[in-house]
mmCIF file of C-alpha atoms in Angstrom:
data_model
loop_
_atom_site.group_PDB
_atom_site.id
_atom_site.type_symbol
_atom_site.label_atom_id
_atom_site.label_comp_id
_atom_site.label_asym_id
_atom_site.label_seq_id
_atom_site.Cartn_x
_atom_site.Cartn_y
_atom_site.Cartn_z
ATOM 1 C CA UNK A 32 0.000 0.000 0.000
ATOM 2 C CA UNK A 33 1.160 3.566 -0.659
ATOM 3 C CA UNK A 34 0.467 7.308 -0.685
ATOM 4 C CA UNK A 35 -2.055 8.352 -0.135
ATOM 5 C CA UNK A 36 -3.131 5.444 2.599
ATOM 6 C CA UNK A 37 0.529 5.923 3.404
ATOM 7 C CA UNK A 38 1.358 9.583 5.043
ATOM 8 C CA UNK A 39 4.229 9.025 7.324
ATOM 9 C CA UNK A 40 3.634 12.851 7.973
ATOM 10 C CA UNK A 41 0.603 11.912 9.853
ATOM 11 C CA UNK A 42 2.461 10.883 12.891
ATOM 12 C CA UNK A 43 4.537 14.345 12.627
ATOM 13 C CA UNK A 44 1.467 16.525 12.985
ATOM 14 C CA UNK A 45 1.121 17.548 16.315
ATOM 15 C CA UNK A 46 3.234 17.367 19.578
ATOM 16 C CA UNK A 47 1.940 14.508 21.488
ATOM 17 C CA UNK A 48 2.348 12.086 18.243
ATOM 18 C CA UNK A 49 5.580 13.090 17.845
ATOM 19 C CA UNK A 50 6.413 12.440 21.624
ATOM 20 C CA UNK A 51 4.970 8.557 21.184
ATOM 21 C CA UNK A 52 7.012 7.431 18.153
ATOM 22 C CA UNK A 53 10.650 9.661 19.491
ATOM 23 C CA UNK A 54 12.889 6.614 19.514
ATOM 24 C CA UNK A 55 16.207 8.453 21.051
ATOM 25 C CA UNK A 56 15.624 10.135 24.407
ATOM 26 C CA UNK A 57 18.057 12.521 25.959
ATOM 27 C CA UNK A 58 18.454 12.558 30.038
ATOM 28 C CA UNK A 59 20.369 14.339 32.536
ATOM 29 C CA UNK A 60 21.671 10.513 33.473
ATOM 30 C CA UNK A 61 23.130 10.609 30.160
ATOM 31 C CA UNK A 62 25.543 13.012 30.730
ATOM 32 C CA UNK A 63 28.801 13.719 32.344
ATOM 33 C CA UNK A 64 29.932 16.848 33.358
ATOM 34 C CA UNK A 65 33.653 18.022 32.422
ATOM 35 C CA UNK A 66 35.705 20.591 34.639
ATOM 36 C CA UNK A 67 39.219 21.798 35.407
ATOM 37 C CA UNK A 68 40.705 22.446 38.926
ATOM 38 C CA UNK A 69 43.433 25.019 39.973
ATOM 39 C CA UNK A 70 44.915 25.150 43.572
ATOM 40 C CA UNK A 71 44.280 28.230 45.592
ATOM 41 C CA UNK A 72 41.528 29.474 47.247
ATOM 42 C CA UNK A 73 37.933 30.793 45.810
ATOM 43 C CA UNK A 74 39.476 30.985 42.262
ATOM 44 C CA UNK A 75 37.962 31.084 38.927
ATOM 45 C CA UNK A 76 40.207 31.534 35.685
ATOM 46 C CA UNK A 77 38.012 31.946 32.720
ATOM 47 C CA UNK A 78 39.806 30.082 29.268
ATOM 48 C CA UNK A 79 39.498 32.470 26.657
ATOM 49 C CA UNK A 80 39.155 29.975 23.932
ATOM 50 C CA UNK A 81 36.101 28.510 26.027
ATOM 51 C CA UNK A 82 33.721 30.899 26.841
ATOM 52 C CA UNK A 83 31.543 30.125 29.923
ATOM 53 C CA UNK A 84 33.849 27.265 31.158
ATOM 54 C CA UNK A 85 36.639 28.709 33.934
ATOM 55 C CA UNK A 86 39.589 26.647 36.028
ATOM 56 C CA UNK A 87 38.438 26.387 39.394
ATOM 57 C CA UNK A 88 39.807 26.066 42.991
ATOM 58 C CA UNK A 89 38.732 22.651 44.951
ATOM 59 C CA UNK A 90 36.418 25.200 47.032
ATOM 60 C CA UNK A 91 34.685 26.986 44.138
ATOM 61 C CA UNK A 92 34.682 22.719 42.372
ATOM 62 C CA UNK A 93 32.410 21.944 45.084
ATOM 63 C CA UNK A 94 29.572 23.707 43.476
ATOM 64 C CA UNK A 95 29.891 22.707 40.324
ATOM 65 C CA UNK A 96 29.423 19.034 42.139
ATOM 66 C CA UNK A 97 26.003 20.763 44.136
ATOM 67 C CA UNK A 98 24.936 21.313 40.837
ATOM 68 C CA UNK A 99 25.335 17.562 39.117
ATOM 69 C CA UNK A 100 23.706 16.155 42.088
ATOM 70 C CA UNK A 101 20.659 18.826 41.894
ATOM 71 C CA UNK A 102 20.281 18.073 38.201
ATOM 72 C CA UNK A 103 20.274 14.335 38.321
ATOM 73 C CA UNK A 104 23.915 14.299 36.284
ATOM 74 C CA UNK A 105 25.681 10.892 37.575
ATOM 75 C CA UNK A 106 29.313 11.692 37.632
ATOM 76 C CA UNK A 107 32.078 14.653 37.173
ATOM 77 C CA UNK A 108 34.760 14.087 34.769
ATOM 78 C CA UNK A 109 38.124 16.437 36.317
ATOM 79 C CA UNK A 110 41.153 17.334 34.818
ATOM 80 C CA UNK A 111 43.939 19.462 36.445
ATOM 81 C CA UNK A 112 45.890 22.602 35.663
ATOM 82 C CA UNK A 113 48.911 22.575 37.980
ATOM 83 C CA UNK A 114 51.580 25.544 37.813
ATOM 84 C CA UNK A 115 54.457 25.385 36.307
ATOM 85 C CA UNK A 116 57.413 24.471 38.503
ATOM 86 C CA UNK A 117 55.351 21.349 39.700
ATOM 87 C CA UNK A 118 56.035 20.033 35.612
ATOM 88 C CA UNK A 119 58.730 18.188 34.991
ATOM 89 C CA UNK A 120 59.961 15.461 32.248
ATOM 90 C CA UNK A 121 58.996 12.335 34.494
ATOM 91 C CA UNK A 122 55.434 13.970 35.483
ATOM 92 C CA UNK A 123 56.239 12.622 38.727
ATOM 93 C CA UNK A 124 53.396 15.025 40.461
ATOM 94 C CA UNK A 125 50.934 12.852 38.924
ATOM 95 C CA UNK A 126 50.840 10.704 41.531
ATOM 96 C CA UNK A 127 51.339 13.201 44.700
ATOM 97 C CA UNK A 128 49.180 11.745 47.491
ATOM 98 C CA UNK A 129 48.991 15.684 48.468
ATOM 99 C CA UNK A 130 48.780 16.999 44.678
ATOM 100 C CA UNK A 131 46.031 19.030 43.519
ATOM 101 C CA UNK A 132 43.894 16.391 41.951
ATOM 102 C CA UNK A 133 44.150 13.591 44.650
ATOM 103 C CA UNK A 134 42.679 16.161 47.082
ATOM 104 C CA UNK A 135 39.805 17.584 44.991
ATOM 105 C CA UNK A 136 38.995 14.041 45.176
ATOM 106 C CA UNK A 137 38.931 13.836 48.479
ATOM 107 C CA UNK A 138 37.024 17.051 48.682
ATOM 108 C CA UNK A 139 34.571 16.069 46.496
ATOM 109 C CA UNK A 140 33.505 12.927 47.879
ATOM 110 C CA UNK A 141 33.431 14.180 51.209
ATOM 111 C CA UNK A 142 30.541 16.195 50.009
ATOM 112 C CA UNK A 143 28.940 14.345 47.152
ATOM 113 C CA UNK A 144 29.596 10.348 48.156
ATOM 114 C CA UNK A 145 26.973 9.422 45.624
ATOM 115 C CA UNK A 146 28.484 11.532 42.975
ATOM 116 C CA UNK A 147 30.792 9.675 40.174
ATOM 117 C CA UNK A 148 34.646 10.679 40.089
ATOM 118 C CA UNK A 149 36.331 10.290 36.844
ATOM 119 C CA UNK A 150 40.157 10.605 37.285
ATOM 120 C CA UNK A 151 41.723 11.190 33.719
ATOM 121 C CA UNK A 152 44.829 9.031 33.585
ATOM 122 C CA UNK A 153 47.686 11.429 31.187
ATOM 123 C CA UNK A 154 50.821 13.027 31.437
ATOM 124 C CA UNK A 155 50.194 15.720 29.578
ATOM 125 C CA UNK A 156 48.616 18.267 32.503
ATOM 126 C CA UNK A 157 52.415 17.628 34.251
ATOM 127 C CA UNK A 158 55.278 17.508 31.599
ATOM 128 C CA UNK A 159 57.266 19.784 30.669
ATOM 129 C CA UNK A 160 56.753 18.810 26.897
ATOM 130 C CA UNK A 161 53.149 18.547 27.162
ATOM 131 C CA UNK A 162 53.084 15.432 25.830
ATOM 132 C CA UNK A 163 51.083 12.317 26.979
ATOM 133 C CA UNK A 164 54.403 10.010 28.490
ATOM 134 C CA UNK A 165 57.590 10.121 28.814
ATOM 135 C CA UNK A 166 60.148 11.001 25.860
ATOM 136 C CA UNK A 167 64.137 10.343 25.059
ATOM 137 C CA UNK A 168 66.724 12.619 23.936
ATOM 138 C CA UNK A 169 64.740 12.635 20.317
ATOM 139 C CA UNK A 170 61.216 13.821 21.521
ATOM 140 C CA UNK A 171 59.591 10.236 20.944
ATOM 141 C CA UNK A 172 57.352 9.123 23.870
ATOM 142 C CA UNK A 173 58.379 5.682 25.338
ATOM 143 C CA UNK A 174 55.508 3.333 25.755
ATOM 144 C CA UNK A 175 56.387 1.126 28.179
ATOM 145 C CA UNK A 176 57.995 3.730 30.508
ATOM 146 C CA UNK A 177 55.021 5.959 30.194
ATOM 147 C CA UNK A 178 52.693 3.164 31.292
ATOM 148 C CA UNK A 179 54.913 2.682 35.155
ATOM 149 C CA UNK A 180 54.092 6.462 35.458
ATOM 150 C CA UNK A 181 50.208 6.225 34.425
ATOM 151 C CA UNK A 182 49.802 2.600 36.776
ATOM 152 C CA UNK A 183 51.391 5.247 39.649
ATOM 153 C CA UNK A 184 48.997 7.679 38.769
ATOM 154 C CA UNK A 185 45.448 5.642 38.575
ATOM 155 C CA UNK A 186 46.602 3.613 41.983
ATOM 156 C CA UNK A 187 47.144 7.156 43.687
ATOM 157 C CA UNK A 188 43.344 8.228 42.293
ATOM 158 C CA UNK A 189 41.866 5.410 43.513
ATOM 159 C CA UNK A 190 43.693 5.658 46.756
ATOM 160 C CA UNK A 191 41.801 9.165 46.635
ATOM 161 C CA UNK A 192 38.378 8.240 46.060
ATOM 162 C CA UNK A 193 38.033 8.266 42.083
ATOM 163 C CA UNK A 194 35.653 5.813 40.728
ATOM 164 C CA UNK A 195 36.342 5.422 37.443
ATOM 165 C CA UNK A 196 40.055 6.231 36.728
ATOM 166 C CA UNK A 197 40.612 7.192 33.059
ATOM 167 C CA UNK A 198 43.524 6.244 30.851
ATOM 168 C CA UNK A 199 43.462 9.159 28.036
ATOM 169 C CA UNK A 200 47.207 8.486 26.898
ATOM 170 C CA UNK A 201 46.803 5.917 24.068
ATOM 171 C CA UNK A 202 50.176 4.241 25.192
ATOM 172 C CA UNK A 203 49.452 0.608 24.033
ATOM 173 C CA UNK A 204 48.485 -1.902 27.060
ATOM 174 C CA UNK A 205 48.266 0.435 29.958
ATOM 175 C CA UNK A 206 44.673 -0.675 30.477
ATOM 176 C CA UNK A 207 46.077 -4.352 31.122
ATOM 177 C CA UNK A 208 48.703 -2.908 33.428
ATOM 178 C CA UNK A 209 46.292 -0.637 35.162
ATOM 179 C CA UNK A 210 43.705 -3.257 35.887
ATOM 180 C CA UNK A 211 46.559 -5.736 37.324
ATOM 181 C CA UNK A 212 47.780 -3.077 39.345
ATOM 182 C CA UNK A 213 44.664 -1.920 41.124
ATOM 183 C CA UNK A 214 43.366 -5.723 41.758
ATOM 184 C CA UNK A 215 47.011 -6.396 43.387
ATOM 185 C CA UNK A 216 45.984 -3.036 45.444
ATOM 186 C CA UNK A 217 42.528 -4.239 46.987
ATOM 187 C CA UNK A 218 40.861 -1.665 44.381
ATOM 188 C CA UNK A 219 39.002 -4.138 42.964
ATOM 189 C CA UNK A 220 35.760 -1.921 42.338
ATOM 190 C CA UNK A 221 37.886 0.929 41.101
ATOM 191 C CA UNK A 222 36.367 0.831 37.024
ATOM 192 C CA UNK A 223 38.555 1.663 34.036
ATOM 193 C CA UNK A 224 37.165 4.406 31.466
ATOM 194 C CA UNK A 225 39.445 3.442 28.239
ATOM 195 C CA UNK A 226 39.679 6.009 26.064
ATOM 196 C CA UNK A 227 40.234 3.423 23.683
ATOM 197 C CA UNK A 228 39.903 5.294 20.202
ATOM 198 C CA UNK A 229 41.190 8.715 21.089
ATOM 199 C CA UNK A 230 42.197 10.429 17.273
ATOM 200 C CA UNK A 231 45.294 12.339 17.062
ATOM 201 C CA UNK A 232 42.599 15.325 16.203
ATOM 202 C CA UNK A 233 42.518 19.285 16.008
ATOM 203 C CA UNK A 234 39.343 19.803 17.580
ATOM 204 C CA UNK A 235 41.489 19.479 21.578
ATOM 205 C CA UNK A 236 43.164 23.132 20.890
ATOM 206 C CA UNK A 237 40.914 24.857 23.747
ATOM 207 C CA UNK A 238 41.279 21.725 26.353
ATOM 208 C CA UNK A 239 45.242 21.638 26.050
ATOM 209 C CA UNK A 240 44.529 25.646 26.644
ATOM 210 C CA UNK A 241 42.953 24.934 29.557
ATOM 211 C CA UNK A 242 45.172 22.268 31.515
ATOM 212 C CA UNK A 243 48.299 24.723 30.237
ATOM 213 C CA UNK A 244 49.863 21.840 27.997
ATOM 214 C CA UNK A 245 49.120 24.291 24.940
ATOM 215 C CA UNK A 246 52.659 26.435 25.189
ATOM 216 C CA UNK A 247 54.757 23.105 26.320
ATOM 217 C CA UNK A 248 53.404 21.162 23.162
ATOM 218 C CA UNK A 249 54.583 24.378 21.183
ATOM 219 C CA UNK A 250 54.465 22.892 17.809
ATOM 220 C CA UNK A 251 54.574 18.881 18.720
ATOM 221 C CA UNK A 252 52.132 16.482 17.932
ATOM 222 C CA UNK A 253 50.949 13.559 18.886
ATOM 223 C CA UNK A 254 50.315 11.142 16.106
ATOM 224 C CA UNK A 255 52.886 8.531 16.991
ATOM 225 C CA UNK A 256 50.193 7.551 19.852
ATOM 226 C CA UNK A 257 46.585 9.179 19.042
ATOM 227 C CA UNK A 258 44.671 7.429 16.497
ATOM 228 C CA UNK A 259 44.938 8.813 12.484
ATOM 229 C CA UNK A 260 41.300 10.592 11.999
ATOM 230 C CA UNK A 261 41.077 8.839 8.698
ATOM 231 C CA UNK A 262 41.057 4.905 9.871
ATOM 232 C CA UNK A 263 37.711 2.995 11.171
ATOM 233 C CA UNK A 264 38.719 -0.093 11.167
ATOM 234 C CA UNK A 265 41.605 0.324 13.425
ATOM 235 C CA UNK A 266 39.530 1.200 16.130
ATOM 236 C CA UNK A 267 37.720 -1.634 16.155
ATOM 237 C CA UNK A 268 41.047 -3.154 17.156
ATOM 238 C CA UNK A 269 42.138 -0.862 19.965
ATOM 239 C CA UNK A 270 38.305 -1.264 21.380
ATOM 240 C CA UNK A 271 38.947 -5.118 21.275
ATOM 241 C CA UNK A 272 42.514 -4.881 22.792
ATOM 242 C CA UNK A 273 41.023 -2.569 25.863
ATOM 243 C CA UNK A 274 38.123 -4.756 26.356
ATOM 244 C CA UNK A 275 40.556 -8.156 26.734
ATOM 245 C CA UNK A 276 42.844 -6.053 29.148
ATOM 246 C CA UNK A 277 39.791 -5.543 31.379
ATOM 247 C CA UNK A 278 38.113 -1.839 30.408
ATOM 248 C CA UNK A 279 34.666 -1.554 32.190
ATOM 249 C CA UNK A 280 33.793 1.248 29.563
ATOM 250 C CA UNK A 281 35.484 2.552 26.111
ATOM 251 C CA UNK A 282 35.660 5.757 24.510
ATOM 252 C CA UNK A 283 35.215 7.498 21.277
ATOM 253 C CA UNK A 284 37.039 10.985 21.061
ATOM 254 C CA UNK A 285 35.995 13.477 19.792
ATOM 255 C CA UNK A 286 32.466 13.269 19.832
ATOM 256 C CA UNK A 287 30.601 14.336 16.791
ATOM 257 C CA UNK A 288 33.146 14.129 13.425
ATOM 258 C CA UNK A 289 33.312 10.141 14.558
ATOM 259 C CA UNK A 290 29.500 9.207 15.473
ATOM 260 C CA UNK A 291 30.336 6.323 12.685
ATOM 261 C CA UNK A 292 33.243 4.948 14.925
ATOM 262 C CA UNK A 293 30.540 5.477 18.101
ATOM 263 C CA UNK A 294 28.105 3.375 16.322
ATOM 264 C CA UNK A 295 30.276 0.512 15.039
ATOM 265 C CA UNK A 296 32.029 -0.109 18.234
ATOM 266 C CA UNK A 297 28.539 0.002 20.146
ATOM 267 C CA UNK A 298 26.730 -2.551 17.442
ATOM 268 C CA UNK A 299 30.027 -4.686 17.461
ATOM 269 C CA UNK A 300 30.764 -5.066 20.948
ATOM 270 C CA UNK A 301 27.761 -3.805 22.842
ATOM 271 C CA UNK A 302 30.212 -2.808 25.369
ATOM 272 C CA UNK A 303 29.171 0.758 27.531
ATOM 273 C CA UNK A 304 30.210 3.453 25.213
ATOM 274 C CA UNK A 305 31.563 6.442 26.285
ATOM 275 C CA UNK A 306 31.693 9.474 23.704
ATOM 276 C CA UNK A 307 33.241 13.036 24.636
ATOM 277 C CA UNK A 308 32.065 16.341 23.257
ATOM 278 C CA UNK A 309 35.271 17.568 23.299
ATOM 279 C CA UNK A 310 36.563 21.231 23.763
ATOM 280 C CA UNK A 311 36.586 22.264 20.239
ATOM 281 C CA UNK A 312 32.946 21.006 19.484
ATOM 282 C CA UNK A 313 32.151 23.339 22.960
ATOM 283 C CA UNK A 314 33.734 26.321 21.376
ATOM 284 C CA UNK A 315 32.204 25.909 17.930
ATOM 285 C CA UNK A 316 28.793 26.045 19.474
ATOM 286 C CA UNK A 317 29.334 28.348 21.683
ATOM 287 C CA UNK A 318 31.042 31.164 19.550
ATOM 288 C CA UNK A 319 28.308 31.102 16.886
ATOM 289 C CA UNK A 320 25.085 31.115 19.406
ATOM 290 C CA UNK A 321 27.595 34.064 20.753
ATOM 291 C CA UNK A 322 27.492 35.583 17.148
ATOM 292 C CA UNK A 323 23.249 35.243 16.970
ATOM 293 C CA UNK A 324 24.069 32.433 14.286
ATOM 294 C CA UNK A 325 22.480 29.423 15.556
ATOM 295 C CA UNK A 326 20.256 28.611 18.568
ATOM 296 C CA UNK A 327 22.848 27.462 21.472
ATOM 297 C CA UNK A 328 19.678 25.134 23.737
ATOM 298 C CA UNK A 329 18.521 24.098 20.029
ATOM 299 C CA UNK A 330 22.009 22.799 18.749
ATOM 300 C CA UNK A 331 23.451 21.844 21.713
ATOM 301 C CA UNK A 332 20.594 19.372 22.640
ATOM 302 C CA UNK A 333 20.194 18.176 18.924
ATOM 303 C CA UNK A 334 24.014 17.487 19.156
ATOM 304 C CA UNK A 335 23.864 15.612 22.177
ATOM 305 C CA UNK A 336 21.207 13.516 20.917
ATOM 306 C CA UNK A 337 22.742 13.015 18.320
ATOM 307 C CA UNK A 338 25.781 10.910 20.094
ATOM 308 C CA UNK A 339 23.246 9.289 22.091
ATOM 309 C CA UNK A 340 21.365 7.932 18.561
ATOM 310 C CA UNK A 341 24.803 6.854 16.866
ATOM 311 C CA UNK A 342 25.074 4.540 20.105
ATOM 312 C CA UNK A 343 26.842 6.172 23.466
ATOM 313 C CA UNK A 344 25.433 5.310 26.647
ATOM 314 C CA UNK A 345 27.149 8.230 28.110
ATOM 315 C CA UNK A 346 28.241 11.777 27.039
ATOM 316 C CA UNK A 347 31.071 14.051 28.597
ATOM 317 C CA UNK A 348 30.345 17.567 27.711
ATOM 318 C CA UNK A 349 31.049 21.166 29.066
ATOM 319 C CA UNK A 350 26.965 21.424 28.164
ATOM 320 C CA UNK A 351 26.214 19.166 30.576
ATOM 321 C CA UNK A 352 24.496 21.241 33.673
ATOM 322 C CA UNK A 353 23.648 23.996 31.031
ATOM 323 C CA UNK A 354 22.279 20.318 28.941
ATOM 324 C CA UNK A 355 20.075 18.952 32.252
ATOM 325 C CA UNK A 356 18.535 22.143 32.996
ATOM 326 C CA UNK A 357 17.147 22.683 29.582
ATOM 327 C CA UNK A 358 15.964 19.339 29.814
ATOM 328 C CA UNK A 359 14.076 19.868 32.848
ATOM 329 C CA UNK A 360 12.756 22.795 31.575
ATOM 330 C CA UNK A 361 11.276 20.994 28.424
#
């Protein structure tokens, strides 16, 4: 049978119709909120090439946790920004029982038990290089030596209350190494967030702005570890490889130039699937609903539903409070 006893448009014609037959759903447990601590006291930095995001001291952090908990958003993704003459070319502050990040931690759970921790596992917030590990005399970053420095740093985040600790560095088999270390350490419940197809891409600028690995990197890359944007297939294979090593969840990064990667590795595995709106993505949105180009609730929502459609079970995002409260709203 066809048009006219066909008229898919039918269903589209008022509000309530449209409600019944929505097959994606966006909620505030869908979402993961991103932020960056400083030390200090009642301190806010804005980042310039984020608008509306701002480092924050562990004091002013703990209301940007009252918020996630008051909007129904499961879990706080941090990231540091640590001065300068804490850097150094074995990152060894990563791991600093006392260091900035282990006692936001702390702080955080002593207010919000119930509220997710998500410790990202990288060297890049603490060299002197700004790369992700540690490099010889020729700039190249050593895998295996990296991965003793990032098994120091996830044991010392769980120590610290983290829940999920996050290896972001793409060294290969740190998850495996990570895992066996926190089981020999009675952190057996401590889960593993593998960022487990992270592309070597140019949407990070603004984040590596905001941890203050920008002006180390100077002009270095990092495609000898970060996946080429061009290949599929390939992660497919990391995925796999993170999943045998023991990774509770895996990642896709960034978020919306690879929603095909999202949904393959979702359809193939049926693993949890993690996706991250990353920095660039933010600023992109932001700077044109800044300009009066394009509706910032409208695209921002349609965006994050869109990542939740290709597959992800979870979304990081610098949208995220801004996210639930338009959603409650609706």
């Amino acid at each position: 049978m066809t048009y006219p006893h066909i008229r898919p448009r039918r269903m589209r014609r008022d509000a309530f119709s449209r409600e019944l037959m929505r097959e994606t759903r966006l909620h505030a447990g869908d979402l993961i909120m991103v932020a960056f601590v400083i030390d200090g006291e009642d301190r806010a930095q804005d980042v310039a090439s984020m608008p509306g995001v701002q480092r924050l001291s562990i004091d002013r952090l703990l209301g940007v946790a009252d918020q996630c908990v008051e909007l129904g958003i499961p879990a706080l993704a941090l990231f540091p920004a640590i001065e300068g003459d804490l850097k150094s070319l074995d990152a060894r502050e990563a791991w600093n029982s006392q260091g900035l990040f282990q006692r936001a931690a702390r702080a955080l759970k002593a207010r919000h038990p119930g509220l997710g921790l998500i410790g990202d596992v990288a060297l890049d917030p603490y060299t002197t290089h700004g790369q992700d590990g540690i490099i010889d005399d020729t700039g190249y970053v050593l895998n295996d030596v990296t991965i003793e420095a990032l098994v120091k740093m996830a044991l010392a985040q769980a120590e610290a209350g983290y829940d999920i600790v996050a290896p972001s560095d793409m060294m290969d088999g740190r998850v495996g190494a990570i895992r066996s270390a926190l089981e020999a350490a009675g952190h057996v419940n401590t889960r593993i967030l593998a960022y487990s197809a992270k592309y070597a891409s140019a949407f990070y600028g603004p984040f590596r702005d905001a941890v203050g690995s920008s002006s180390n990197l100077g002009k270095g890359d990092k495609h000898t570890y970060q996946m080429d944007v061009g290949n599929s297939n390939e992660a497919l294979r990391e995925v796999e490889l993170d999943i045998a090593e023991g990774a509770d969840m895996v990642m896709v990064k960034p978020g919306m130039p690879y929603l095909d990667v999202v949904q393959r590795v979702k359809e193939h595995f049926g693993m949890p699937t993690f996706v991250y709106q990353v920095s660039g993505e933010y600023a992109m949105l932001k700077a044109a609903a800044q300009n009066g180009w394009l509706d910032e609730r409208a695209v921002v929502l349609e965006a994050l539903l869109g990542m939740k459609r290709a597959g992800a079970d979870a979304i990081l995002s610098y949208y995220a409070i801004d996210a639930a409260r338009w959603l409650r709203a609706d």
